[in-house]
Short mmCIF file of C-alpha atoms and ligand atoms in Angstrom, two decimals:
data_model
loop_
_atom_site.label_atom_id
_atom_site.label_comp_id
_atom_site.label_asym_id
_atom_site.label_seq_id
_atom_site.Cartn_x
_atom_site.Cartn_y
_atom_site.Cartn_z
CA LEU X 1 0.00 0.00 0.00
CA ASN X 2 1.08 3.56 -0.70
CA ALA X 3 1.89 5.89 2.16
CA ILE X 4 3.82 9.13 2.69
CA GLN X 5 6.21 8.37 5.51
CA PHE X 6 8.87 10.24 7.43
CA ASP X 7 11.87 8.57 9.07
CA GLY X 8 14.29 11.45 9.04
CA GLU X 9 13.52 11.75 5.36
CA LEU X 10 10.18 12.19 3.62
CA LYS X 11 9.33 9.39 1.20
CA LEU X 12 6.59 7.71 -0.76
CA VAL X 13 6.52 4.09 0.41
CA ARG X 14 4.91 1.58 -1.94
CA ASP X 15 4.74 -1.45 0.34
CA ALA X 16 3.41 -0.06 3.63
CA PRO X 17 1.35 -2.62 5.57
CA ILE X 18 -2.32 -2.04 6.39
CA PRO X 19 -2.23 -0.21 9.75
CA ARG X 20 -4.36 -2.58 11.82
CA ARG X 21 -4.75 -2.09 15.56
CA THR X 22 -6.65 -4.58 17.68
CA GLY X 23 -10.29 -3.67 18.23
CA GLU X 24 -10.15 -0.54 16.09
CA PRO X 25 -12.13 0.10 12.92
CA LEU X 26 -10.27 0.34 9.63
CA VAL X 27 -10.88 3.50 7.66
CA GLN X 28 -10.29 3.92 3.94
CA VAL X 29 -8.87 7.41 3.48
CA LEU X 30 -10.76 9.46 0.85
CA ALA X 31 -8.89 12.76 1.12
CA ALA X 32 -6.37 14.34 3.46
CA GLY X 33 -4.90 17.81 3.92
CA ILE X 34 -1.27 18.82 4.44
CA CYS X 35 -0.99 20.97 7.57
CA SER X 36 1.81 23.22 8.77
CA THR X 37 2.35 20.72 11.59
CA ASP X 38 3.25 18.13 8.93
CA LEU X 39 5.83 20.53 7.53
CA GLU X 40 7.22 21.07 11.04
CA ILE X 41 7.42 17.31 11.64
CA VAL X 42 9.55 17.01 8.52
CA LYS X 43 11.85 19.60 10.09
CA GLY X 44 12.06 17.53 13.27
CA TYR X 45 9.14 18.73 15.42
CA ALA X 46 7.73 15.98 17.70
CA GLY X 47 10.41 13.49 16.65
CA PHE X 48 7.81 11.46 14.77
CA LYS X 49 8.54 8.51 12.49
CA GLY X 50 5.89 6.82 10.38
CA THR X 51 3.00 7.75 8.10
CA LEU X 52 2.20 11.46 8.29
CA GLY X 53 -1.18 13.19 8.05
CA HIS X 54 -3.95 13.97 10.53
CA GLU X 55 -6.53 15.99 8.60
CA PHE X 56 -8.73 13.56 6.69
CA VAL X 57 -12.09 12.27 5.65
CA GLY X 58 -12.53 8.56 5.17
CA ARG X 59 -14.98 5.69 4.97
CA VAL X 60 -15.22 2.95 7.60
CA ILE X 61 -14.66 -0.39 5.89
CA GLU X 62 -14.23 -2.65 8.95
CA SER X 63 -15.90 -2.08 12.30
CA ASN X 64 -17.38 -3.98 15.23
CA ASP X 65 -20.03 -1.29 15.41
CA PRO X 66 -22.48 -1.90 12.54
CA ALA X 67 -23.69 1.71 12.83
CA LEU X 68 -20.27 2.95 11.68
CA PHE X 69 -19.74 0.46 8.87
CA GLY X 70 -19.70 2.14 5.45
CA LYS X 71 -20.06 5.61 6.92
CA ARG X 72 -18.05 8.68 6.01
CA VAL X 73 -16.09 9.91 9.00
CA ALA X 74 -13.62 12.47 10.29
CA GLY X 75 -11.38 11.55 13.20
CA GLU X 76 -10.40 13.01 16.54
CA ILE X 77 -6.62 12.56 16.34
CA ASN X 78 -5.71 12.10 20.03
CA CYS X 79 -6.02 8.55 21.36
CA GLY X 80 -5.80 8.29 25.14
CA CYS X 81 -5.05 5.35 27.41
CA GLY X 82 -8.62 5.39 28.71
CA ALA X 83 -7.53 4.99 32.33
CA CYS X 84 -5.78 8.18 33.50
CA GLY X 85 -7.53 11.17 35.06
CA HIS X 86 -7.66 13.13 31.79
CA CYS X 87 -9.11 10.20 29.86
CA ARG X 88 -11.67 9.39 32.56
CA SER X 89 -12.84 13.00 32.57
CA GLY X 90 -13.40 12.71 28.81
CA ASP X 91 -10.38 14.66 27.60
CA GLN X 92 -7.89 12.32 25.98
CA ARG X 93 -6.20 15.30 24.30
CA HIS X 94 -4.06 15.65 27.44
CA CYS X 95 -3.47 11.98 28.24
CA PRO X 96 0.28 11.74 28.97
CA THR X 97 0.59 8.42 27.14
CA ARG X 98 -1.65 9.32 24.20
CA THR X 99 -0.88 8.46 20.63
CA VAL X 100 -1.73 11.06 17.99
CA LEU X 101 -2.64 10.27 14.40
CA GLY X 102 0.33 11.05 12.16
CA ILE X 103 2.05 13.00 14.96
CA LYS X 104 2.88 10.65 17.85
CA ASN X 105 3.31 6.84 17.81
CA ARG X 106 0.44 6.26 15.38
CA ASP X 107 0.47 6.05 11.58
CA GLY X 108 -1.50 8.83 9.94
CA ALA X 109 -3.76 9.70 7.04
CA PHE X 110 -1.40 10.04 4.05
CA ALA X 111 -2.06 6.39 3.23
CA GLU X 112 -4.82 4.33 1.70
CA TYR X 113 -6.01 3.14 5.12
CA LEU X 114 -5.79 4.26 8.72
CA SER X 115 -6.82 2.88 12.09
CA LEU X 116 -8.50 4.88 14.87
CA PRO X 117 -10.60 3.84 17.88
CA GLU X 118 -14.37 3.80 17.33
CA THR X 119 -14.85 6.59 19.88
CA ASN X 120 -12.56 8.87 17.85
CA LEU X 121 -14.64 8.64 14.69
CA VAL X 122 -17.32 11.23 13.98
CA ARG X 123 -19.83 10.81 11.16
CA VAL X 124 -19.73 13.47 8.46
CA PRO X 125 -23.19 14.51 7.27
CA ASP X 126 -23.95 14.40 3.54
CA VAL X 127 -24.23 18.20 3.34
CA ILE X 128 -20.45 18.39 3.90
CA SER X 129 -18.34 17.46 0.85
CA ASP X 130 -15.10 15.46 1.08
CA GLU X 131 -13.09 18.63 0.47
CA GLU X 132 -14.90 20.52 3.20
CA ALA X 133 -14.59 17.55 5.54
CA VAL X 134 -10.78 17.69 5.34
CA PHE X 135 -11.06 21.04 7.14
CA ILE X 136 -13.06 19.61 10.07
CA GLU X 137 -9.98 18.87 12.20
CA PRO X 138 -8.14 22.21 11.65
CA LEU X 139 -11.39 24.21 11.87
CA ALA X 140 -12.12 22.50 15.20
CA ALA X 141 -8.70 23.71 16.34
CA ALA X 142 -9.60 27.24 15.24
CA LEU X 143 -13.00 27.12 16.97
CA HIS X 144 -11.31 25.86 20.16
CA ILE X 145 -10.20 29.47 20.77
CA LEU X 146 -13.83 30.25 21.63
CA ASP X 147 -13.83 27.47 24.28
CA GLN X 148 -10.85 29.13 25.91
CA THR X 149 -11.51 32.85 25.76
CA GLU X 150 -14.60 34.99 25.45
CA VAL X 151 -14.95 36.89 22.17
CA GLU X 152 -17.83 39.31 21.87
CA PRO X 153 -18.86 41.85 19.20
CA SER X 154 -17.02 44.57 21.15
CA THR X 155 -13.81 42.52 21.51
CA GLN X 156 -10.80 43.90 19.62
CA VAL X 157 -9.10 40.83 18.19
CA ALA X 158 -5.79 40.74 16.33
CA ILE X 159 -4.93 37.62 14.35
CA ILE X 160 -1.22 37.36 13.59
CA GLY X 161 -0.71 35.26 10.47
CA ASP X 162 -2.35 34.83 7.08
CA GLY X 163 -1.65 31.14 6.43
CA LYS X 164 -3.94 28.11 6.50
CA LEU X 165 -4.67 28.10 10.22
CA ALA X 166 -4.99 31.87 10.45
CA GLN X 167 -7.57 31.83 7.65
CA LEU X 168 -9.62 29.22 9.53
CA ILE X 169 -9.38 31.35 12.66
CA VAL X 170 -10.74 34.30 10.64
CA ILE X 171 -13.62 32.09 9.48
CA ALA X 172 -14.26 30.87 13.05
CA LEU X 173 -14.15 34.30 14.66
CA VAL X 174 -16.11 36.22 12.01
CA GLN X 175 -19.29 34.65 13.36
CA THR X 176 -18.71 36.36 16.72
CA ARG X 177 -18.89 39.73 14.88
CA CYS X 178 -15.84 40.83 16.86
CA ARG X 179 -13.66 43.75 15.72
CA MET X 180 -11.00 41.89 13.82
CA THR X 181 -7.57 42.92 12.54
CA VAL X 182 -5.59 40.43 10.45
CA ILE X 183 -1.84 40.96 10.38
CA GLY X 184 0.02 39.17 7.61
CA LYS X 185 2.89 39.27 5.17
CA HIS X 186 1.23 38.37 1.89
CA ASP X 187 -1.19 40.74 0.09
CA GLU X 188 -2.96 37.88 -1.65
CA LYS X 189 -3.56 35.99 1.59
CA LEU X 190 -4.72 39.15 3.37
CA ARG X 191 -7.21 39.70 0.54
CA LEU X 192 -8.44 36.13 1.05
CA ALA X 193 -9.00 36.86 4.74
CA LYS X 194 -11.01 39.93 3.72
CA ARG X 195 -13.27 37.80 1.53
CA ASN X 196 -14.19 35.73 4.56
CA ALA X 197 -14.32 38.68 6.94
CA PRO X 198 -15.33 41.77 4.92
CA ASP X 199 -15.27 44.07 7.98
CA ALA X 200 -11.79 43.05 9.10
CA CYS X 201 -8.91 45.54 9.12
CA LEU X 202 -5.89 44.27 7.22
CA LEU X 203 -2.37 45.12 8.21
CA ARG X 204 0.99 44.17 6.72
CA SER X 205 3.27 43.15 9.55
CA ALA X 206 5.84 45.63 8.24
CA GLN X 207 3.30 48.42 8.93
CA LEU X 208 2.95 47.59 12.62
CA CYS X 209 3.84 50.59 14.74
CA ALA X 210 3.30 52.16 18.15
CA GLU X 211 -0.28 53.14 17.35
CA HIS X 212 -1.22 49.45 17.20
CA TYR X 213 0.49 48.49 20.44
CA GLY X 214 -1.43 47.84 23.66
CA ARG X 215 -4.76 48.03 21.84
CA PHE X 216 -6.09 44.51 21.50
CA ASP X 217 -8.22 42.61 24.02
CA CYS X 218 -7.28 39.32 22.38
CA VAL X 219 -4.31 38.50 20.16
CA VAL X 220 -4.22 35.15 18.38
CA GLU X 221 -0.73 34.11 17.32
CA ALA X 222 -1.06 31.86 14.27
CA SER X 223 1.88 32.99 12.17
CA GLY X 224 3.97 29.91 12.77
CA SER X 225 7.00 32.12 13.22
CA ALA X 226 9.13 32.65 16.30
CA ALA X 227 8.66 36.41 16.05
CA GLY X 228 4.88 36.06 16.39
CA LEU X 229 4.85 35.86 20.18
CA GLU X 230 6.98 38.97 20.52
CA THR X 231 4.57 40.86 18.29
CA ALA X 232 1.61 39.52 20.25
CA LEU X 233 3.12 40.78 23.52
CA LYS X 234 3.27 44.29 22.05
CA LEU X 235 -0.23 44.26 20.60
CA ALA X 236 -2.13 43.01 23.67
CA ARG X 237 -3.67 45.58 26.00
CA PRO X 238 -2.91 45.34 29.74
CA ALA X 239 -4.79 42.33 31.19
CA GLY X 240 -5.49 41.17 27.65
CA THR X 241 -5.28 37.59 26.37
CA ILE X 242 -2.80 36.04 23.96
CA VAL X 243 -3.81 32.75 22.36
CA LEU X 244 -0.88 30.76 20.98
CA LYS X 245 -1.87 28.50 18.08
CA SER X 246 1.37 27.81 16.21
CA THR X 247 3.57 24.83 16.75
CA HIS X 248 7.03 25.41 15.40
CA VAL X 249 10.37 23.74 15.92
CA GLY X 250 12.86 25.34 18.20
CA GLU X 251 12.84 27.80 21.03
CA THR X 252 11.31 31.23 21.13
CA SER X 253 12.95 34.09 22.98
CA PHE X 254 10.84 36.94 24.28
CA ASP X 255 10.73 39.55 27.01
CA ALA X 256 8.75 37.82 29.76
CA SER X 257 8.52 41.00 31.81
CA ALA X 258 5.83 42.29 29.41
CA ILE X 259 3.60 39.43 30.61
CA VAL X 260 4.14 40.40 34.24
CA VAL X 261 3.91 44.16 33.90
CA ASN X 262 0.84 44.03 31.67
CA GLU X 263 -0.69 41.06 33.52
CA LEU X 264 -1.34 39.23 30.27
CA ASN X 265 -3.15 35.91 30.03
CA ILE X 266 -1.24 33.51 27.80
CA VAL X 267 -3.33 30.61 26.55
CA GLY X 268 -1.90 27.65 24.68
CA SER X 269 -4.42 26.24 22.21
CA ARG X 270 -4.26 23.01 20.27
CA CYS X 271 -7.09 20.66 19.23
CA GLY X 272 -10.82 21.25 19.42
CA ARG X 273 -13.97 19.15 19.27
CA LEU X 274 -14.78 17.87 15.79
CA SER X 275 -18.54 18.04 16.41
CA ASN X 276 -18.23 21.83 16.84
CA ALA X 277 -16.60 22.13 13.41
CA ILE X 278 -19.16 19.84 11.78
CA ASP X 279 -22.01 21.93 13.21
CA PHE X 280 -20.24 25.12 12.15
CA ILE X 281 -19.72 24.00 8.53
CA SER X 282 -23.28 22.67 8.24
CA ARG X 283 -24.75 25.86 9.67
CA PHE X 284 -22.61 28.66 8.21
CA LYS X 285 -21.32 27.03 5.00
CA PRO X 286 -18.02 28.99 5.06
CA ASN X 287 -16.15 29.14 1.78
CA LEU X 288 -13.45 26.56 2.49
CA ARG X 289 -12.73 25.88 -1.20
CA ASN X 290 -11.06 29.28 -1.34
CA LEU X 291 -8.43 27.91 1.00
CA ILE X 292 -7.41 25.03 -1.28
CA SER X 293 -4.46 25.81 -3.50
CA GLU X 294 -3.71 22.34 -4.85
CA ARG X 295 -5.40 18.96 -5.33
CA LEU X 296 -3.07 16.03 -5.91
CA SER X 297 -3.10 12.26 -5.71
CA LEU X 298 -1.39 10.34 -2.89
CA ASP X 299 1.29 9.33 -5.43
CA GLN X 300 2.07 13.04 -5.87
CA GLY X 301 2.39 13.50 -2.10
CA LEU X 302 6.05 14.53 -2.17
CA THR X 303 5.22 17.21 -4.72
CA GLY X 304 2.38 18.21 -2.42
CA PHE X 305 4.80 18.74 0.46
CA ALA X 306 7.11 20.80 -1.76
CA LEU X 307 4.17 22.96 -2.86
CA ALA X 308 2.88 23.32 0.71
CA GLU X 309 6.30 24.66 1.75
CA ASN X 310 5.89 27.48 -0.74
CA SER X 311 4.92 30.67 1.07
CA SER X 312 2.23 31.52 -1.46
CA SER X 313 0.42 28.21 -1.09
CA MET X 314 -2.61 27.47 1.06
CA LYS X 315 -4.12 24.02 1.76
CA VAL X 316 -2.79 21.17 -0.37
CA ILE X 317 -5.30 18.32 -0.53
CA LEU X 318 -4.29 14.75 -1.34
CA GLN X 319 -7.16 12.89 -2.96
CA VAL X 320 -6.48 9.35 -1.88
CA ALA X 321 -9.51 7.38 -3.12
ZN1 ZN C 401 -3.03 20.06 11.48
ZN1 ZN C 402 -5.04 8.59 29.49
#
């Protein structure tokens, strides 16, 4: 079977075994998206080896639960031990011994098949296309911001970044009717943000100056760059909130005294609930197709990674079946 694997080097493997795990349904992958986290893994983030990919839509082809058999599904990517305090309270995202699809000790979605526990699979309603469904996992991560901090119509929000995740955050937050400023480096991507959030202010990061500092109630750092946190610390108002969304390799240096003096709330934010994203897509029908820059086959996966690395690209989708 074909799979895009990483073992210190990214490769297309032709003879990967079917990833069976005892008691888990087998899912035929229909389509999968390349995420910035995948690009970071290739640079060494998370020290992962195996089949990459965690944003997918698939069809259940083997399952002990007849209700799941043959159904189109998305998947919660964190798989907990089921026994620790986090797992028992229903949040396997923080299980210390978790495996994570395509990220930690579990083969991922850039393959013809994948294995996930039954409880991780969420049915995708017919009103959501395969292409839209690939965005369920990253959109859930974007919507998770609203679980962690309150955003109201009067809230001044700055989103740092104009890439794939930042665009989904724009889509997620536009429904709050908050006062949104998107800060990016690419005119084309900023224009795309404007299409999804017509009332948003757009700002090139090079234009940032003292008049923008200390103004924002909530700053979402989604630039994927080490400099993003430093910028966020300047933009947040005293007692404001900074939500960190990017995962990038390496250490970040910043002036921690700004956090103390301005009594800032720093919130780390990772995965969200897939059902929230499914409800959101069904209800608001956001234009997710705009975010797709390339559609390729699994065989063309290495090309897909090269294209995804390009700063002008947005979501690269691998159509697997
Ligand atoms: Zn991702
Ligand atoms: Zn656990």
